[in-house]
PDB file of C-alpha atoms in Angstrom:
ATOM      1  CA  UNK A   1      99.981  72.930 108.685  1.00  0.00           C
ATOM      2  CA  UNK A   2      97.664  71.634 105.938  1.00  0.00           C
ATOM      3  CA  UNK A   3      98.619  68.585 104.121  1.00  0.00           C
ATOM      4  CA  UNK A   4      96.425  69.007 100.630  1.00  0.00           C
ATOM      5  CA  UNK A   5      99.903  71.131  99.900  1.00  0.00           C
ATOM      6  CA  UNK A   6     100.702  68.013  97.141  1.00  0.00           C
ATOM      7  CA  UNK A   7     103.884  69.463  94.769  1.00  0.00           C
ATOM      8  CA  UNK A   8     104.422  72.198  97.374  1.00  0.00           C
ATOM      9  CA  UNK A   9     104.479  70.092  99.980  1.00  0.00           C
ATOM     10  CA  UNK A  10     108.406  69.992 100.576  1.00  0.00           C
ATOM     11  CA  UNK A  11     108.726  73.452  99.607  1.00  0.00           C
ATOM     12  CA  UNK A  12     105.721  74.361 102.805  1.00  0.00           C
ATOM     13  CA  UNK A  13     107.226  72.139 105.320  1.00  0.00           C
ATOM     14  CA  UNK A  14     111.020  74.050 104.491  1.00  0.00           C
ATOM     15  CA  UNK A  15     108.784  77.190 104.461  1.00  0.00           C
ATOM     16  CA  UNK A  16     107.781  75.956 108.186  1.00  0.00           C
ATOM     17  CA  UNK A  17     111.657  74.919 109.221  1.00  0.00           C
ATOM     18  CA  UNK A  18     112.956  77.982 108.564  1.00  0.00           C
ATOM     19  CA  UNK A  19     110.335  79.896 110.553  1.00  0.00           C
ATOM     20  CA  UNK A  20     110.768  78.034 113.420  1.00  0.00           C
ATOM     21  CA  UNK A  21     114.198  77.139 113.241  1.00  0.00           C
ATOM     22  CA  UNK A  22     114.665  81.219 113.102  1.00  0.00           C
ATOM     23  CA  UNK A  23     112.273  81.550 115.965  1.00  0.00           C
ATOM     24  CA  UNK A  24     114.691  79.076 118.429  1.00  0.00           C
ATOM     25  CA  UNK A  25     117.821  81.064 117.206  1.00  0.00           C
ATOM     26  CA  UNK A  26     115.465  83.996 118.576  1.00  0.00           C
ATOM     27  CA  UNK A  27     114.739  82.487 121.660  1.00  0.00           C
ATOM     28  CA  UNK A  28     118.262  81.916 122.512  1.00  0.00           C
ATOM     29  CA  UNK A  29     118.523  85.427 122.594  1.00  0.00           C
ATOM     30  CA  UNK A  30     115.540  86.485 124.590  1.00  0.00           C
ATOM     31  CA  UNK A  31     116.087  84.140 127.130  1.00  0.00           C
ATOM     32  CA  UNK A  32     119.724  85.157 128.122  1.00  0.00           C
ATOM     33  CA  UNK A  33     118.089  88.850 127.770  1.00  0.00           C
ATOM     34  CA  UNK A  34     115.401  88.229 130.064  1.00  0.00           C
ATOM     35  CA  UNK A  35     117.463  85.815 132.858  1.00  0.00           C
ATOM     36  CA  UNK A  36     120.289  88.560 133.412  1.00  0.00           C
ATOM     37  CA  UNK A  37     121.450  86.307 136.068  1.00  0.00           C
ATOM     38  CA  UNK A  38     121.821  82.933 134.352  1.00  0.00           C
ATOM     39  CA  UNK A  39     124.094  80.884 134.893  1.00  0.00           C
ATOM     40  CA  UNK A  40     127.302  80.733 133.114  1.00  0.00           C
ATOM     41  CA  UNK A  41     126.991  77.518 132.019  1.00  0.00           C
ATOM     42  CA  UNK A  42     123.443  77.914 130.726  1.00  0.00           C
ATOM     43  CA  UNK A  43     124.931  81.587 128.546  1.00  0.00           C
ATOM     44  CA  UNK A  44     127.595  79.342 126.808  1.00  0.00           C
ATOM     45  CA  UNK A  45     125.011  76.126 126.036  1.00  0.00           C
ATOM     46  CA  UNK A  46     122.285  78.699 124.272  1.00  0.00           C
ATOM     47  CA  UNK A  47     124.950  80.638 122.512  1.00  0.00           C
ATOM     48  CA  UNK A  48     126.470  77.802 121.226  1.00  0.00           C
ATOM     49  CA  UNK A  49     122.815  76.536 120.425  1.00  0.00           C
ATOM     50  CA  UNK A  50     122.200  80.189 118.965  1.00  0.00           C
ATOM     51  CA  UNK A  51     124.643  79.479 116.725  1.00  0.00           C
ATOM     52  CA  UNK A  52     123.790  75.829 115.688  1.00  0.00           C
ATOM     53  CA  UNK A  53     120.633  77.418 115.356  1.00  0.00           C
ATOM     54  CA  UNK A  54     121.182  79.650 112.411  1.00  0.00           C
ATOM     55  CA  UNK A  55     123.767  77.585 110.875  1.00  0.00           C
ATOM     56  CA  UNK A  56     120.401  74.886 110.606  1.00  0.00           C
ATOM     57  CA  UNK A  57     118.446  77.874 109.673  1.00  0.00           C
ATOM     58  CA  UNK A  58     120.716  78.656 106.636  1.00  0.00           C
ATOM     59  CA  UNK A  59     120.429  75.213 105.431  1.00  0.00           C
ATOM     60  CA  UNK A  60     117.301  75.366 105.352  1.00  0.00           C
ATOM     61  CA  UNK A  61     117.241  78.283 103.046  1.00  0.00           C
ATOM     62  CA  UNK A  62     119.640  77.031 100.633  1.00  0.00           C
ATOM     63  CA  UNK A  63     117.330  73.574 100.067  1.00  0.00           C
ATOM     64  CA  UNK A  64     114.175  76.300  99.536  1.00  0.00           C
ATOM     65  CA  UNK A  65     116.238  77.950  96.948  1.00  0.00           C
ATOM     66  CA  UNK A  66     117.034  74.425  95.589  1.00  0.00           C
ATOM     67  CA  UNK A  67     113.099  73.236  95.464  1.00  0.00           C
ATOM     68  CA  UNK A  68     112.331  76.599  93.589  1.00  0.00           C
ATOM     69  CA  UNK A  69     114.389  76.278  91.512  1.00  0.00           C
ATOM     70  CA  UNK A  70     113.379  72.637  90.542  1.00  0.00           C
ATOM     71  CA  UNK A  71     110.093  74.031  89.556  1.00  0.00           C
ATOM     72  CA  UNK A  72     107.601  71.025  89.989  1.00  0.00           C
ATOM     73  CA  UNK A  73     110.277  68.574  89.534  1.00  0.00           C
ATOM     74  CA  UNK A  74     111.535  67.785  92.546  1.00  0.00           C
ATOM     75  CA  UNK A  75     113.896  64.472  91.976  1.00  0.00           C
ATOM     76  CA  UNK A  76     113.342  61.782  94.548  1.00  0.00           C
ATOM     77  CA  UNK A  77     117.319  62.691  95.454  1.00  0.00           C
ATOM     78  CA  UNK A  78     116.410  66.183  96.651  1.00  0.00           C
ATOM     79  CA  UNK A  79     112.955  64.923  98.133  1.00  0.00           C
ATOM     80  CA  UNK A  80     115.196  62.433  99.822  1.00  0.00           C
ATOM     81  CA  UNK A  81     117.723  65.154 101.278  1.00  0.00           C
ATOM     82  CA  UNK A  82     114.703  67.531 102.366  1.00  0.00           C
ATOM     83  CA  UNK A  83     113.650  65.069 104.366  1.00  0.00           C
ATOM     84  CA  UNK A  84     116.681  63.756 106.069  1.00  0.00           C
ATOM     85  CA  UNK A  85     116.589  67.749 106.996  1.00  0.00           C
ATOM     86  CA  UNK A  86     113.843  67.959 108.041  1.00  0.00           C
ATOM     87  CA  UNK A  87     114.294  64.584 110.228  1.00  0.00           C
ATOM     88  CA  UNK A  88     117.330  66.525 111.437  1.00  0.00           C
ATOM     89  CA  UNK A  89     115.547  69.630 112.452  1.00  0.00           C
ATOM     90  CA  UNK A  90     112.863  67.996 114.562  1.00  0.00           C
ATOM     91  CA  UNK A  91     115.572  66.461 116.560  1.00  0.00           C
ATOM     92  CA  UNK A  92     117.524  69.764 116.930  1.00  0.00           C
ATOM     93  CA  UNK A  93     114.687  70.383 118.300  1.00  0.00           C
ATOM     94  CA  UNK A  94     114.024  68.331 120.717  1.00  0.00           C
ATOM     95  CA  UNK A  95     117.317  68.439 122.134  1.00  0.00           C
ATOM     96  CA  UNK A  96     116.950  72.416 122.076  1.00  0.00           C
ATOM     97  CA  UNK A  97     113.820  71.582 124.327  1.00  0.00           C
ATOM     98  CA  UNK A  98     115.692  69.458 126.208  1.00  0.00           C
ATOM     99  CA  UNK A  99     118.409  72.713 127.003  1.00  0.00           C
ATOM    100  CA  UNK A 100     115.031  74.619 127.909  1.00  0.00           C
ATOM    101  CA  UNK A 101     113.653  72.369 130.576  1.00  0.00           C
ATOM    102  CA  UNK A 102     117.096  71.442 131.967  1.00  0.00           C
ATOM    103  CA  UNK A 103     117.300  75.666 132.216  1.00  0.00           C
ATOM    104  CA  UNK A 104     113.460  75.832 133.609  1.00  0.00           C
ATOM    105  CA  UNK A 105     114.651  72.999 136.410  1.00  0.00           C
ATOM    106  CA  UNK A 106     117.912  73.845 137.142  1.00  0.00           C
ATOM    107  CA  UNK A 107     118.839  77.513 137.180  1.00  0.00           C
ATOM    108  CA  UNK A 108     118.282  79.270 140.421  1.00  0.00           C
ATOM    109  CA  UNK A 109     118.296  82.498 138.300  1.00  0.00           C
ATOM    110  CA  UNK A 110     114.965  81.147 136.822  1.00  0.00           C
ATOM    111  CA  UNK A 111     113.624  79.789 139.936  1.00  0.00           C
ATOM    112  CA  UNK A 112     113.350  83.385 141.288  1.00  0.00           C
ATOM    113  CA  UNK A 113     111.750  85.047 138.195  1.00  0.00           C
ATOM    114  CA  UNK A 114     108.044  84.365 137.395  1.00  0.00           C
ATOM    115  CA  UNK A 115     108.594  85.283 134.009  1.00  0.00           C
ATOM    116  CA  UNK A 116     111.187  83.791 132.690  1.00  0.00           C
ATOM    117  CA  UNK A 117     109.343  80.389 134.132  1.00  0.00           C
ATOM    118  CA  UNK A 118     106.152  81.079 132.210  1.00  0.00           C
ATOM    119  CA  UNK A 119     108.444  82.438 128.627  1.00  0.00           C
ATOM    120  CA  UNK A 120     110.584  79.316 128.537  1.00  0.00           C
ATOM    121  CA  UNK A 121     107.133  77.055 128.755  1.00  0.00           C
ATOM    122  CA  UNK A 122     106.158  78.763 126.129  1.00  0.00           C
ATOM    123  CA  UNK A 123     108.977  78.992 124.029  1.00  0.00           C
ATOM    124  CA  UNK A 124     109.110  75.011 125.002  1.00  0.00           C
ATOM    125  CA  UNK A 125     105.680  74.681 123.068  1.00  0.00           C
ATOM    126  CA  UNK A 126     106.965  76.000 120.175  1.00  0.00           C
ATOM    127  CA  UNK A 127     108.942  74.334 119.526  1.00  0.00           C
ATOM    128  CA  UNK A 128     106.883  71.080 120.312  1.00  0.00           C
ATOM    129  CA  UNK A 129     104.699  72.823 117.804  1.00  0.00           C
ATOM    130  CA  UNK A 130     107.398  72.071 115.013  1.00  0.00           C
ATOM    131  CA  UNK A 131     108.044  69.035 116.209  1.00  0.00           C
ATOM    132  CA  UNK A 132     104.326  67.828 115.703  1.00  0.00           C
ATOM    133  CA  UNK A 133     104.486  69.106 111.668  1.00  0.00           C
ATOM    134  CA  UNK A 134     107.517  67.614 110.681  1.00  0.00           C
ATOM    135  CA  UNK A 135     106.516  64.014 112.764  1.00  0.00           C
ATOM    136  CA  UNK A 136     103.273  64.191 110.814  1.00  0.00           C
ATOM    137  CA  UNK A 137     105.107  65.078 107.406  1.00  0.00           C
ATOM    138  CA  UNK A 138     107.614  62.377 108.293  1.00  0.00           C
ATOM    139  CA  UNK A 139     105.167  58.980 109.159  1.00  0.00           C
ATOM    140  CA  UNK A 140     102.994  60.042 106.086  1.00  0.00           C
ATOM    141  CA  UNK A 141     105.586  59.929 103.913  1.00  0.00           C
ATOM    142  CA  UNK A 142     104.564  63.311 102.011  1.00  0.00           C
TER     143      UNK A 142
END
């Protein structure tokens, strides 16, 4: 992500949340599709993260609608609250990361299948990907 974004700048890094916050909800899926075998345990932590997932994802989407509609007047209020989301989001993240490796490690389901190994490392760098823009947005103070 760019940062010469100036006005649009919350409205891009929202733009970026709700992409990737979409994309985890996603993941959940694909990776209890793609580990048949998974561990019980491991089903019920991503659906419940599935659902966190796109509850965060909708909240995103209503503070978009809320910086459109503020035109180029954001007030420091809602600048304030897009931020504390966005704050929130990179540590959903993280911990959603967390869930990933503890899967990658753990589950002997995984251990056995190549390609689950090699989709959850990636799916682990995306989200590290998001967590890199919104800790750059974040210590700049954008």
């Amino acid at each position: 992500m760019q940062f010469y974004y100036g006005q649009q700048m919350p409205l891009r890094i929202l733009d970026e949340a709700e992409f990737w916050k979409h994309q985890e909800e996603e993941h959940t899926v694909v990776i209890r599709e793609l580990v048949k075998e998974l561990e019980p345990e491991f089903v019920d932590a991503l659906k419940k993260w599935e659902q966190a997932l796109g509850e965060t994802h909708q909240q995103v989407i209503r503070f978009i609608e809320s910086v459109i509609r503020s035109g180029n007047q954001v007030s420091d209020q809602l600048y304030q609250q897009v931020m504390q989301l966005v704050s929130y989001c990179l540590q959903q993240s993280e911990s959603f990361i967390q869930l990933c490796q503890q899967i990658k490690t753990y589950s002997a389901a995984v251990s056995s299948n190549h390609t689950a190994k090699v989709v959850l490392v990636h799916i682990i760098r995306e989200s590290e990907y998001f967590i890199g823009i919104a800790q750059a947005l974040l210590s700049t103070g954008q």
